[in-house]
């Protein structure tokens, strides 16, 4: 009998082997990866990438359907994240008057 839900710990246990074996090596080679998944799976992935505590990840919400860009430093470590349509990601023109 399969459970109706999956805990964050179970999600991480299922996700991390794929991250470590497939996605992280591709990023290390300079490739881009598109990850599309359920919110709990994305939270588990960000928890690992950003080294969040359980308390931090419990407070972290990922809006549905809003692309999240995660950038890595050349050494493969997490650098930053921002939403695709976030104001910081778009150029601004402050010269209008």
Coordinates of N, CA, C and O in Angstrom, one line a residue:
X1 N 0.8 -1.2 0.0 CA 0.0 0.0 0.0 C 0.9 1.2 0.0 O 1.8 1.4 0.8
X2 N 0.7 2.1 -1.0 CA 1.5 3.4 -1.0 C 0.9 4.4 -0.1 O -0.4 4.5 0.0
X3 N 1.7 5.3 0.5 CA 1.2 6.3 1.3 C 0.5 7.4 0.5 O 0.9 7.6 -0.7
X4 N -0.5 8.1 1.1 CA -1.2 9.2 0.4 C -0.4 10.4 0.3 O -0.6 11.3 -0.5
X5 N 0.6 10.5 1.2 CA 1.5 11.7 1.3 C 2.9 11.3 1.4 O 3.2 10.1 1.6
X6 N 3.8 12.3 1.2 CA 5.3 12.0 1.3 C 5.9 13.1 2.2 O 5.7 14.3 1.9
X7 N 6.6 12.7 3.2 CA 7.3 13.7 4.1 C 8.4 14.3 3.3 O 8.9 13.8 2.3
X8 N 8.9 15.5 3.8 CA 10.0 16.2 3.3 C 11.2 15.3 3.3 O 12.0 15.2 2.3
X9 N 11.4 14.5 4.4 CA 12.6 13.6 4.5 C 12.5 12.5 3.4 O 13.5 12.2 2.8
X10 N 11.3 12.0 3.2 CA 11.2 11.0 2.2 C 11.4 11.5 0.8 O 12.0 10.9 -0.1
X11 N 10.9 12.8 0.6 CA 11.2 13.4 -0.7 C 12.6 13.6 -1.0 O 13.1 13.4 -2.0
X12 N 13.4 14.1 0.1 CA 14.8 14.3 -0.1 C 15.5 13.0 -0.4 O 16.4 13.0 -1.2
X13 N 15.1 11.9 0.3 CA 15.8 10.6 0.1 C 15.6 10.2 -1.3 O 16.4 9.5 -1.9
X14 N 14.4 10.4 -1.9 CA 14.1 10.0 -3.3 C 14.8 11.0 -4.3 O 15.3 10.5 -5.3
X15 N 14.9 12.2 -4.0 CA 15.4 13.2 -4.9 C 16.9 13.3 -5.0 O 17.5 13.4 -6.1
X16 N 17.6 13.2 -3.8 CA 19.1 13.5 -3.8 C 19.9 12.6 -4.7 O 20.9 13.1 -5.3
X17 N 19.6 11.3 -4.8 CA 20.4 10.5 -5.7 C 20.3 11.0 -7.1 O 21.4 11.0 -7.8
X18 N 19.2 11.4 -7.6 CA 19.1 12.0 -9.0 C 19.8 13.3 -9.1 O 20.5 13.5 -10.1
X19 N 19.7 14.1 -8.1 CA 20.4 15.4 -8.1 C 21.9 15.1 -8.2 O 22.6 15.7 -9.0
X20 N 22.4 14.2 -7.3 CA 23.9 14.0 -7.2 C 24.4 13.2 -8.5 O 25.5 13.5 -8.9
X21 N 23.6 12.4 -9.0 CA 24.1 11.6 -10.2 C 23.8 12.2 -11.5 O 24.6 11.9 -12.5
X22 N 22.8 13.1 -11.7 CA 22.4 13.5 -13.0 C 22.5 15.1 -13.1 O 23.2 15.6 -14.0
X23 N 21.8 15.8 -12.2 CA 21.6 17.2 -12.4 C 22.9 18.0 -12.0 O 23.4 18.8 -12.8
X24 N 23.4 17.7 -10.8 CA 24.6 18.4 -10.4 C 25.8 18.2 -11.3 O 26.5 19.2 -11.6
X25 N 26.1 17.0 -11.8 CA 27.2 16.9 -12.8 C 26.9 17.7 -14.1 O 27.9 18.2 -14.6
X26 N 25.7 17.7 -14.5 CA 25.4 18.5 -15.7 C 25.7 20.0 -15.5 O 26.2 20.7 -16.3
X27 N 25.3 20.5 -14.3 CA 25.5 21.9 -14.0 C 27.0 22.1 -13.9 O 27.6 23.2 -14.4
X28 N 27.8 21.2 -13.3 CA 29.2 21.3 -13.2 C 29.9 21.4 -14.6 O 30.9 22.0 -14.7
X29 N 29.3 20.8 -15.6 CA 29.8 20.8 -16.9 C 29.4 22.1 -17.7 O 29.7 22.3 -18.8
X30 N 28.7 23.0 -17.0 CA 28.3 24.2 -17.6 C 26.9 24.2 -18.3 O 26.5 25.1 -19.0
X31 N 26.2 23.0 -18.2 CA 24.9 22.9 -18.8 C 23.9 23.6 -17.9 O 24.0 23.7 -16.7
X32 N 22.8 23.9 -18.6 CA 21.6 24.4 -17.8 C 20.6 23.2 -17.6 O 20.5 22.3 -18.4
X33 N 19.9 23.3 -16.5 CA 18.9 22.3 -16.2 C 17.6 22.9 -15.9 O 17.5 23.9 -15.2
X34 N 16.6 22.3 -16.5 CA 15.2 22.8 -16.2 C 14.6 21.7 -15.3 O 14.5 20.6 -15.7
X35 N 14.1 22.1 -14.1 CA 13.5 21.2 -13.2 C 12.1 21.7 -13.0 O 11.8 22.8 -12.6
X36 N 11.2 20.8 -13.3 CA 9.7 21.1 -13.2 C 9.2 20.0 -12.3 O 9.3 18.8 -12.5
X37 N 8.6 20.4 -11.2 CA 8.1 19.4 -10.2 C 7.1 20.0 -9.2 O 6.8 21.2 -9.3
X38 N 6.7 19.2 -8.3 CA 5.8 19.5 -7.3 C 6.5 20.4 -6.2 O 7.7 20.3 -6.1
X39 N 5.7 21.3 -5.6 CA 6.3 22.2 -4.6 C 7.1 21.6 -3.6 O 8.2 22.1 -3.2
X40 N 6.7 20.5 -3.0 CA 7.4 19.8 -1.9 C 8.8 19.3 -2.4 O 9.8 19.4 -1.7
X41 N 8.8 18.8 -3.7 CA 10.1 18.3 -4.2 C 11.0 19.5 -4.5 O 12.2 19.4 -4.2
X42 N 10.5 20.6 -5.0 CA 11.3 21.8 -5.2 C 11.9 22.3 -3.9 O 13.0 22.8 -3.8
X43 N 11.0 22.3 -2.8 CA 11.5 22.8 -1.5 C 12.6 21.9 -1.0 O 13.6 22.4 -0.5
X44 N 12.5 20.6 -1.2 CA 13.5 19.6 -0.8 C 14.8 19.9 -1.5 O 15.9 19.9 -0.9
X45 N 14.7 20.2 -2.8 CA 15.9 20.5 -3.6 C 16.6 21.7 -3.2 O 17.8 21.8 -3.0
X46 N 15.8 22.8 -3.0 CA 16.3 24.1 -2.5 C 16.9 23.9 -1.1 O 17.9 24.6 -0.8
X47 N 16.3 23.1 -0.3 CA 16.8 22.9 1.1 C 18.2 22.3 1.0 O 19.1 22.8 1.7
X48 N 18.4 21.4 0.1 CA 19.8 20.8 -0.1 C 20.7 21.8 -0.8 O 21.8 22.0 -0.2
X49 N 20.3 22.5 -1.8 CA 21.2 23.4 -2.6 C 21.6 24.6 -1.7 O 22.8 25.0 -1.7
X50 N 20.7 25.1 -0.9 CA 21.0 26.3 -0.1 C 21.3 26.0 1.3 O 21.6 26.9 2.1
X51 N 21.4 24.7 1.6 CA 21.7 24.3 3.0 C 20.8 24.9 4.0 O 21.2 25.4 5.1
X52 N 19.5 24.9 3.7 CA 18.5 25.5 4.6 C 18.2 24.5 5.8 O 18.4 23.3 5.6
X53 N 17.8 25.0 6.9 CA 17.4 24.2 8.0 C 16.0 23.7 7.8 O 15.3 24.3 6.9
X54 N 15.5 22.8 8.5 CA 14.1 22.3 8.4 C 13.2 23.5 8.7 O 12.2 23.6 8.0
X55 N 13.5 24.3 9.7 CA 12.7 25.4 10.0 C 12.6 26.4 8.9 O 11.5 26.9 8.5
X56 N 13.7 26.7 8.3 CA 13.8 27.6 7.2 C 13.0 27.1 6.0 O 12.2 27.9 5.4
X57 N 13.1 25.9 5.6 CA 12.4 25.3 4.5 C 10.9 25.3 4.8 O 10.1 25.4 3.8
X58 N 10.5 25.0 6.0 CA 9.1 25.0 6.3 C 8.4 26.4 6.1 O 7.2 26.4 5.8
X59 N 9.2 27.4 6.2 CA 8.6 28.8 6.0 C 8.7 29.3 4.6 O 8.2 30.3 4.2
X60 N 9.4 28.5 3.8 CA 9.7 28.9 2.4 C 8.6 28.5 1.5 O 8.2 27.3 1.4
X61 N 8.0 29.4 0.8 CA 6.9 29.1 -0.1 C 7.3 29.3 -1.6 O 8.0 30.3 -1.9
X62 N 6.9 28.4 -2.4 CA 7.2 28.5 -3.9 C 5.9 28.7 -4.6 O 5.1 27.8 -4.6
X63 N 5.7 29.9 -5.2 CA 4.5 30.1 -5.9 C 4.3 29.2 -7.1 O 5.3 28.8 -7.8
X64 N 3.1 28.7 -7.3 CA 2.8 27.9 -8.4 C 2.9 28.6 -9.8 O 2.4 29.7 -9.9
X65 N 3.6 28.0 -10.7 CA 3.7 28.5 -12.0 C 4.6 29.7 -12.2 O 4.6 30.4 -13.2
X66 N 5.4 30.0 -11.2 CA 6.3 31.2 -11.3 C 7.8 30.6 -11.4 O 8.3 30.1 -10.4
X67 N 8.4 30.7 -12.6 CA 9.7 30.2 -12.7 C 10.7 30.8 -11.7 O 10.8 32.0 -11.6
X68 N 11.5 29.9 -11.1 CA 12.6 30.3 -10.2 C 13.9 30.0 -10.8 O 14.1 28.8 -11.2
X69 N 14.8 31.0 -10.9 CA 16.1 30.8 -11.5 C 17.1 30.6 -10.3 O 17.1 31.5 -9.4
X70 N 17.8 29.5 -10.4 CA 18.9 29.3 -9.4 C 20.2 29.4 -10.1 O 20.4 28.7 -11.1
X71 N 21.1 30.2 -9.5 CA 22.4 30.4 -10.2 C 23.5 29.8 -9.2 O 23.4 29.8 -8.0
X72 N 24.5 29.2 -9.9 CA 25.6 28.6 -9.2 C 26.9 29.3 -9.5 O 27.1 29.8 -10.6
X73 N 27.8 29.3 -8.6 CA 29.2 29.9 -8.8 C 29.9 28.9 -9.6 O 29.5 27.7 -9.7
X74 N 31.1 29.3 -10.2 CA 31.9 28.4 -11.0 C 32.3 27.1 -10.3 O 32.5 26.1 -10.9
X75 N 32.4 27.2 -9.0 CA 32.8 26.0 -8.2 C 31.6 25.1 -7.9 O 31.8 24.1 -7.3
X76 N 30.4 25.4 -8.4 CA 29.2 24.6 -8.2 C 28.4 24.9 -7.0 O 27.3 24.4 -6.8
X77 N 28.9 25.8 -6.2 CA 28.1 26.2 -5.0 C 27.0 27.2 -5.3 O 27.1 27.9 -6.3
X78 N 25.9 27.1 -4.5 CA 24.8 28.0 -4.7 C 25.2 29.4 -4.7 O 26.0 29.8 -3.8
X79 N 24.7 30.2 -5.6 CA 25.1 31.6 -5.6 C 23.9 32.5 -5.3 O 23.9 33.3 -4.3
X80 N 22.8 32.4 -6.0 CA 21.6 33.2 -5.7 C 20.4 32.5 -6.4 O 20.5 31.7 -7.3
X81 N 19.2 33.0 -6.0 CA 18.0 32.6 -6.7 C 17.1 33.8 -6.9 O 17.1 34.8 -6.0
X82 N 16.3 33.9 -7.9 CA 15.3 34.9 -8.1 C 14.2 34.4 -9.0 O 14.5 33.5 -9.8
X83 N 13.0 35.0 -8.9 CA 11.9 34.6 -9.8 C 12.1 35.3 -11.1 O 12.6 36.4 -11.2
X84 N 11.7 34.6 -12.2 CA 11.9 35.1 -13.5 C 11.3 36.5 -13.7 O 11.9 37.4 -14.3
X85 N 10.1 36.8 -13.2 CA 9.5 38.1 -13.4 C 9.7 39.0 -12.2 O 9.0 40.0 -12.1
X86 N 10.7 38.7 -11.3 CA 10.9 39.6 -10.2 C 11.5 40.9 -10.7 O 12.3 40.9 -11.7
X87 N 11.2 42.0 -10.1 CA 11.7 43.3 -10.5 C 13.2 43.4 -10.6 O 13.7 44.0 -11.5
X88 N 13.9 42.7 -9.8 CA 15.4 42.8 -9.8 C 15.9 42.1 -11.1 O 17.0 42.4 -11.5
X89 N 15.2 41.2 -11.7 CA 15.6 40.5 -12.9 C 15.4 41.3 -14.1 O 16.0 41.0 -15.2
X90 N 14.6 42.3 -14.1 CA 14.2 43.1 -15.2 C 15.0 44.5 -15.2 O 15.1 45.1 -14.2
X91 N 15.4 44.9 -16.4 CA 16.0 46.2 -16.4 C 15.0 47.3 -16.0 O 13.9 47.2 -16.3
X92 N 15.5 48.4 -15.4 CA 14.7 49.5 -15.0 C 15.1 50.7 -15.7 O 16.3 50.9 -16.0
X93 N 14.2 51.7 -15.9 CA 14.6 52.9 -16.5 C 14.1 54.0 -15.6 O 13.0 54.4 -15.5
X94 N 15.1 54.5 -14.8 CA 14.8 55.6 -13.8 C 14.9 57.0 -14.3 O 14.8 57.9 -13.6
X95 N 15.2 57.1 -15.6 CA 15.4 58.4 -16.2 C 14.1 59.1 -16.7 O 14.2 60.2 -17.1
X96 N 13.0 58.4 -16.5 CA 11.8 59.0 -16.9 C 11.4 60.1 -15.9 O 11.7 60.1 -14.8
X97 N 10.7 61.1 -16.4 CA 10.4 62.1 -15.5 C 9.2 62.9 -15.8 O 8.8 63.8 -15.4

